[in-house]
PDB file of C-alpha atoms in Angstrom:
ATOM      1  CA  ARG E 202    -273.168  20.873  56.434  1.00 30.00           C
ATOM      2  CA  VAL E 203    -269.425  20.417  56.770  1.00 34.00           C
ATOM      3  CA  HIS E 204    -267.714  17.685  54.761  1.00 33.00           C
ATOM      4  CA  GLY E 205    -264.412  16.120  53.863  1.00 34.00           C
ATOM      5  CA  ASP E 206    -261.263  18.144  54.134  1.00 32.00           C
ATOM      6  CA  THR E 207    -262.789  21.230  55.730  1.00 33.00           C
ATOM      7  CA  THR E 208    -260.438  22.508  58.394  1.00 32.00           C
ATOM      8  CA  LEU E 209    -261.149  24.005  61.757  1.00 34.00           C
ATOM      9  CA  GLN E 210    -260.438  27.631  62.472  1.00 33.00           C
ATOM     10  CA  LEU E 211    -258.244  27.849  65.530  1.00 31.00           C
ATOM     11  CA  ALA E 212    -258.654  30.504  68.186  1.00 32.00           C
ATOM     12  CA  ALA E 213    -255.848  32.500  66.570  1.00 32.00           C
ATOM     13  CA  GLY E 214    -257.925  32.590  63.366  1.00 34.00           C
ATOM     14  CA  ARG E 215    -255.636  30.436  61.277  1.00 30.00           C
ATOM     15  CA  SER E 216    -256.491  27.114  59.638  1.00 33.00           C
ATOM     16  CA  GLU E 217    -254.655  24.058  60.770  1.00 34.00           C
ATOM     17  CA  ALA E 218    -254.639  21.290  58.131  1.00 34.00           C
ATOM     18  CA  ALA E 219    -253.526  18.803  60.784  1.00 32.00           C
ATOM     19  CA  TRP E 220    -257.011  19.114  62.323  1.00 35.00           C
ATOM     20  CA  PRO E 221    -259.367  18.201  59.500  1.00 37.00           C
ATOM     21  CA  LEU E 222    -263.010  17.803  60.415  1.00 40.00           C
ATOM     22  CA  MET E 223    -264.409  14.359  59.922  1.00 39.00           C
ATOM     23  CA  ASP E 224    -267.275  13.990  57.436  1.00 44.00           C
ATOM     24  CA  SER E 225    -269.868  15.680  59.634  1.00 45.00           C
ATOM     25  CA  SER E 226    -273.238  14.703  58.311  1.00 60.00           C
ATOM     26  CA  PHE E 227    -274.803  15.561  61.669  1.00 72.00           C
ATOM     27  CA  LEU E 228    -273.089  18.796  62.675  1.00 79.00           C
ATOM     28  CA  THR E 229    -273.959  21.973  60.820  1.00 82.00           C
ATOM     29  CA  PRO E 230    -271.665  25.010  60.660  1.00 87.00           C
ATOM     30  CA  SER E 231    -273.902  26.679  63.260  1.00 87.00           C
ATOM     31  CA  ASP E 232    -273.516  23.618  65.547  1.00 85.00           C
ATOM     32  CA  ILE E 233    -269.755  23.872  65.207  1.00 88.00           C
ATOM     33  CA  ALA E 234    -269.862  27.624  65.875  1.00 90.00           C
ATOM     34  CA  LEU E 235    -271.896  26.992  69.041  1.00 91.00           C
ATOM     35  CA  PHE E 236    -269.393  24.371  70.207  1.00 92.00           C
ATOM     36  CA  ARG E 237    -266.546  26.802  69.384  1.00 93.00           C
ATOM     37  CA  LYS E 238    -268.153  29.516  71.528  1.00 94.00           C
ATOM     38  CA  MET E 239    -268.674  27.162  74.497  1.00 94.00           C
ATOM     39  CA  TYR E 240    -265.166  25.709  74.100  1.00 95.00           C
ATOM     40  CA  GLU E 241    -263.490  29.105  74.035  1.00 95.00           C
ATOM     41  CA  LYS E 242    -265.426  30.176  77.119  1.00 95.00           C
ATOM     42  CA  LYS E 243    -264.049  27.144  79.035  1.00 95.00           C
ATOM     43  CA  ASN E 244    -260.551  27.281  77.481  1.00 95.00           C
ATOM     44  CA  THR E 245    -259.322  30.193  79.584  1.00 92.00           C
ATOM     45  CA  ALA E 246    -255.644  29.210  79.452  1.00 91.00           C
ATOM     46  CA  GLY E 247    -255.736  28.612  75.692  1.00 91.00           C
ATOM     47  CA  ASN E 248    -254.258  25.105  75.810  1.00 92.00           C
ATOM     48  CA  GLY E 249    -257.411  22.937  75.960  1.00 94.00           C
ATOM     49  CA  ILE E 250    -260.126  22.004  78.423  1.00 95.00           C
ATOM     50  CA  ASP E 251    -260.219  19.379  81.120  1.00 94.00           C
ATOM     51  CA  ALA E 252    -262.703  16.507  81.341  1.00 92.00           C
ATOM     52  CA  TRP E 253    -265.048  18.409  83.666  1.00 92.00           C
ATOM     53  CA  ALA E 254    -265.295  21.357  81.279  1.00 94.00           C
ATOM     54  CA  LEU E 255    -266.024  18.913  78.449  1.00 94.00           C
ATOM     55  CA  ARG E 256    -268.753  17.316  80.556  1.00 94.00           C
ATOM     56  CA  ASP E 257    -270.218  20.754  81.340  1.00 94.00           C
ATOM     57  CA  ILE E 258    -270.385  21.630  77.632  1.00 94.00           C
ATOM     58  CA  PHE E 259    -272.291  18.460  76.767  1.00 91.00           C
ATOM     59  CA  ALA E 260    -274.504  18.675  79.853  1.00 91.00           C
ATOM     60  CA  SER E 261    -275.588  22.153  78.719  1.00 90.00           C
ATOM     61  CA  MET E 262    -276.803  20.812  75.367  1.00 85.00           C
ATOM     62  CA  PRO E 263    -280.577  20.254  75.059  1.00 79.00           C
ATOM     63  CA  TRP E 264    -280.096  16.539  74.418  1.00 76.00           C
ATOM     64  CA  GLY E 265    -281.074  15.297  77.881  1.00 75.00           C
ATOM     65  CA  LEU E 266    -277.926  13.198  78.275  1.00 78.00           C
ATOM     66  CA  SER E 267    -277.733  10.903  81.280  1.00 77.00           C
ATOM     67  CA  SER E 268    -274.771  10.866  83.635  1.00 81.00           C
ATOM     68  CA  VAL E 269    -273.703   7.575  82.051  1.00 80.00           C
ATOM     69  CA  GLN E 270    -273.730   9.165  78.587  1.00 82.00           C
ATOM     70  CA  LEU E 271    -271.762  12.146  79.879  1.00 86.00           C
ATOM     71  CA  ASP E 272    -269.197   9.792  81.419  1.00 87.00           C
ATOM     72  CA  GLN E 273    -268.922   7.961  78.074  1.00 87.00           C
ATOM     73  CA  ILE E 274    -268.199  11.281  76.380  1.00 89.00           C
ATOM     74  CA  ILE E 275    -265.367  11.975  78.814  1.00 89.00           C
ATOM     75  CA  ILE E 276    -263.898   8.517  78.241  1.00 89.00           C
ATOM     76  CA  THR E 277    -264.208   8.800  74.449  1.00 88.00           C
ATOM     77  CA  ALA E 278    -262.508  12.173  74.044  1.00 90.00           C
ATOM     78  CA  ARG E 279    -258.920  12.157  72.817  1.00 88.00           C
ATOM     79  CA  ARG E 280    -256.565  14.033  75.107  1.00 90.00           C
ATOM     80  CA  THR E 281    -253.365  15.962  74.561  1.00 86.00           C
ATOM     81  CA  ASP E 282    -250.130  15.070  76.343  1.00 85.00           C
ATOM     82  CA  ALA E 283    -251.263  17.478  79.089  1.00 87.00           C
ATOM     83  CA  ASN E 284    -254.474  15.413  79.503  1.00 89.00           C
ATOM     84  CA  LEU E 285    -256.575  18.210  78.012  1.00 94.00           C
ATOM     85  CA  VAL E 286    -259.173  18.054  75.248  1.00 94.00           C
ATOM     86  CA  ASP E 287    -258.571  20.189  72.163  1.00 93.00           C
ATOM     87  CA  PHE E 288    -261.330  21.597  69.964  1.00 93.00           C
ATOM     88  CA  ALA E 289    -260.913  18.977  67.233  1.00 91.00           C
ATOM     89  CA  SER E 290    -261.484  16.214  69.770  1.00 91.00           C
ATOM     90  CA  LEU E 291    -264.552  18.004  71.118  1.00 91.00           C
ATOM     91  CA  ILE E 292    -266.000  18.105  67.577  1.00 91.00           C
ATOM     92  CA  GLU E 293    -265.219  14.421  67.030  1.00 90.00           C
ATOM     93  CA  VAL E 294    -267.029  13.525  70.250  1.00 90.00           C
ATOM     94  CA  ALA E 295    -269.951  15.806  69.341  1.00 89.00           C
ATOM     95  CA  GLU E 296    -270.268  14.097  65.961  1.00 88.00           C
ATOM     96  CA  LEU E 297    -270.192  10.675  67.609  1.00 87.00           C
ATOM     97  CA  GLN E 298    -272.831  11.744  70.135  1.00 84.00           C
ATOM     98  CA  MET E 299    -275.052  13.178  67.399  1.00 83.00           C
ATOM     99  CA  ARG E 300    -274.787   9.869  65.515  1.00 84.00           C
ATOM    100  CA  ARG E 301    -275.751   7.973  68.667  1.00 80.00           C
ATOM    101  CA  LEU E 302    -278.734  10.252  69.232  1.00 77.00           C
ATOM    102  CA  ALA E 303    -279.869   9.782  65.622  1.00 79.00           C
ATOM    103  CA  GLU E 304    -279.592   5.996  65.967  1.00 79.00           C
ATOM    104  CA  THR E 305    -281.612   6.159  69.187  1.00 76.00           C
ATOM    105  CA  ARG E 306    -284.222   8.259  67.407  1.00 78.00           C
ATOM    106  CA  ASP E 307    -284.392   5.687  64.583  1.00 79.00           C
ATOM    107  CA  ASP E 308    -284.842   2.913  67.161  1.00 79.00           C
ATOM    108  CA  THR E 309    -287.577   4.930  68.874  1.00 80.00           C
ATOM    109  CA  ILE E 310    -289.433   5.408  65.589  1.00 84.00           C
ATOM    110  CA  ALA E 311    -289.148   1.662  64.865  1.00 83.00           C
ATOM    111  CA  ALA E 312    -290.540   0.881  68.333  1.00 80.00           C
ATOM    112  CA  TRP E 313    -293.369   3.398  67.751  1.00 83.00           C
ATOM    113  CA  LEU E 314    -294.324   1.566  64.568  1.00 85.00           C
ATOM    114  CA  VAL E 315    -294.190  -1.822  66.339  1.00 81.00           C
ATOM    115  CA  VAL E 316    -296.687  -0.683  68.976  1.00 82.00           C
ATOM    116  CA  GLY E 317    -299.073   0.534  66.289  1.00 84.00           C
ATOM    117  CA  GLY E 318    -298.010   4.154  65.849  1.00 87.00           C
ATOM    118  CA  SER E 319    -298.354   5.869  62.496  1.00 87.00           C
ATOM    119  CA  ALA E 320    -295.413   6.286  60.135  1.00 88.00           C
ATOM    120  CA  ASP E 321    -295.806  10.067  60.144  1.00 87.00           C
ATOM    121  CA  LEU E 322    -295.541  10.014  63.980  1.00 86.00           C
ATOM    122  CA  SER E 323    -298.994  11.535  64.390  1.00 89.00           C
ATOM    123  CA  GLY E 324    -301.826  10.124  66.463  1.00 87.00           C
ATOM    124  CA  THR E 325    -301.545   8.060  69.616  1.00 90.00           C
ATOM    125  CA  VAL E 326    -300.965   4.508  70.812  1.00 87.00           C
ATOM    126  CA  SER E 327    -302.554   2.952  73.859  1.00 84.00           C
ATOM    127  CA  ALA E 328    -300.513   2.231  76.937  1.00 78.00           C
ATOM    128  CA  ASP E 329    -301.960  -1.286  76.741  1.00 78.00           C
ATOM    129  CA  ALA E 330    -300.431  -1.743  73.256  1.00 80.00           C
ATOM    130  CA  VAL E 331    -297.067  -0.563  74.564  1.00 79.00           C
ATOM    131  CA  LEU E 332    -297.154  -3.033  77.468  1.00 75.00           C
ATOM    132  CA  ARG E 333    -298.479  -5.903  75.320  1.00 75.00           C
ATOM    133  CA  ASN E 334    -295.717  -5.446  72.739  1.00 74.00           C
ATOM    134  CA  ALA E 335    -293.084  -5.052  75.441  1.00 69.00           C
ATOM    135  CA  ARG E 336    -293.999  -8.508  76.703  1.00 66.00           C
ATOM    136  CA  ARG E 337    -294.155  -9.898  73.155  1.00 66.00           C
ATOM    137  CA  PHE E 338    -290.649  -8.674  72.318  1.00 61.00           C
ATOM    138  CA  GLU E 339    -289.303  -9.214  75.842  1.00 55.00           C
ATOM    139  CA  LEU E 340    -288.394  -5.550  76.196  1.00 57.00           C
ATOM    140  CA  SER E 341    -287.370  -4.106  79.530  1.00 56.00           C
ATOM    141  CA  LEU E 342    -289.596  -1.131  80.283  1.00 59.00           C
ATOM    142  CA  THR E 343    -290.144   1.036  83.293  1.00 54.00           C
ATOM    143  CA  VAL E 344    -293.868   0.618  83.813  1.00 58.00           C
ATOM    144  CA  ARG E 345    -294.286   2.831  86.865  1.00 58.00           C
ATOM    145  CA  ASN E 346    -295.446   5.685  84.622  1.00 60.00           C
ATOM    146  CA  LEU E 347    -298.097   3.496  82.999  1.00 64.00           C
ATOM    147  CA  ILE E 348    -299.425   1.425  85.895  1.00 61.00           C
ATOM    148  CA  HIS E 349    -301.696   4.099  87.369  1.00 64.00           C
ATOM    149  CA  LYS E 350    -303.092   5.308  84.035  1.00 68.00           C
ATOM    150  CA  PRO E 351    -306.671   4.509  82.984  1.00 71.00           C
ATOM    151  CA  ALA E 352    -307.150   1.563  80.613  1.00 66.00           C
ATOM    152  CA  ASP E 353    -307.870   3.895  77.695  1.00 74.00           C
ATOM    153  CA  PHE E 354    -304.751   6.043  78.258  1.00 79.00           C
ATOM    154  CA  ALA E 355    -303.011   6.858  74.972  1.00 85.00           C
ATOM    155  CA  MET E 356    -299.709   8.541  74.309  1.00 85.00           C
ATOM    156  CA  THR E 357    -298.406  10.640  71.447  1.00 87.00           C
ATOM    157  CA  PHE E 358    -295.042   9.972  69.825  1.00 85.00           C
ATOM    158  CA  HIS E 359    -293.518  12.672  72.038  1.00 83.00           C
ATOM    159  CA  ASP E 360    -294.942  10.952  75.163  1.00 83.00           C
ATOM    160  CA  PHE E 361    -293.717   7.583  73.879  1.00 81.00           C
ATOM    161  CA  GLU E 362    -290.228   8.973  73.206  1.00 80.00           C
ATOM    162  CA  ALA E 363    -290.072  10.457  76.726  1.00 79.00           C
ATOM    163  CA  PHE E 364    -291.279   7.159  78.170  1.00 77.00           C
ATOM    164  CA  LEU E 365    -288.510   5.217  76.393  1.00 76.00           C
ATOM    165  CA  ALA E 366    -285.899   7.785  77.464  1.00 74.00           C
ATOM    166  CA  ASP E 367    -287.074   7.423  81.070  1.00 73.00           C
ATOM    167  CA  THR E 368    -286.829   3.660  80.712  1.00 70.00           C
ATOM    168  CA  ALA E 369    -283.280   3.888  79.347  1.00 68.00           C
ATOM    169  CA  ARG E 370    -282.218   6.177  82.220  1.00 68.00           C
ATOM    170  CA  SER E 371    -283.773   3.830  84.783  1.00 66.00           C
ATOM    171  CA  LEU E 372    -282.022   0.809  83.278  1.00 61.00           C
ATOM    172  CA  GLU E 373    -278.676   2.671  83.247  1.00 64.00           C
ATOM    173  CA  GLU E 374    -279.133   3.661  86.904  1.00 64.00           C
ATOM    174  CA  THR E 375    -280.073   0.091  87.827  1.00 60.00           C
ATOM    175  CA  ALA E 376    -276.971  -1.215  86.058  1.00 58.00           C
ATOM    176  CA  ASP E 377    -274.783   1.379  87.804  1.00 61.00           C
ATOM    177  CA  ASN E 378    -276.214   0.513  91.235  1.00 62.00           C
ATOM    178  CA  GLY E 379    -276.305  -3.234  90.659  1.00 54.00           C
TER     179      GLY E 379
END
């Protein structure tokens, strides 16, 4: 992991102390190297990348980000005077996004436990338990994926996580269209 006053290696191969990495408890050196490779591929002029290139980099990550999340990334990124994003800003945004994903994962695990899932994330929970607890806690869920399932339908943690992600995307789309 990268911590404290570690500095970024610029394309020219020199360290720039003015661009210290934040305390990156979520990004590993290999994560940073991957971002460096994608950044350099998009940074053809050598002076930074535009918002669309930044969006493309994050859209290519296996995180399943929604269009709303990608737009938030574009808004969050610091820009140079030329309205371009430098590598340090890309890393800051990546760290922020990784933190958000970890918090979402923690929330998903908490929800799994509430509906009767096991602490080690093994086993299954019934769709009925999910719906019953959604009503109990007044949660907004997209039930279209559960309505046509048999009464004894059960889902694994992975299924449950996908279900909640689908719900979040549907709510974001509803908010955008509303």
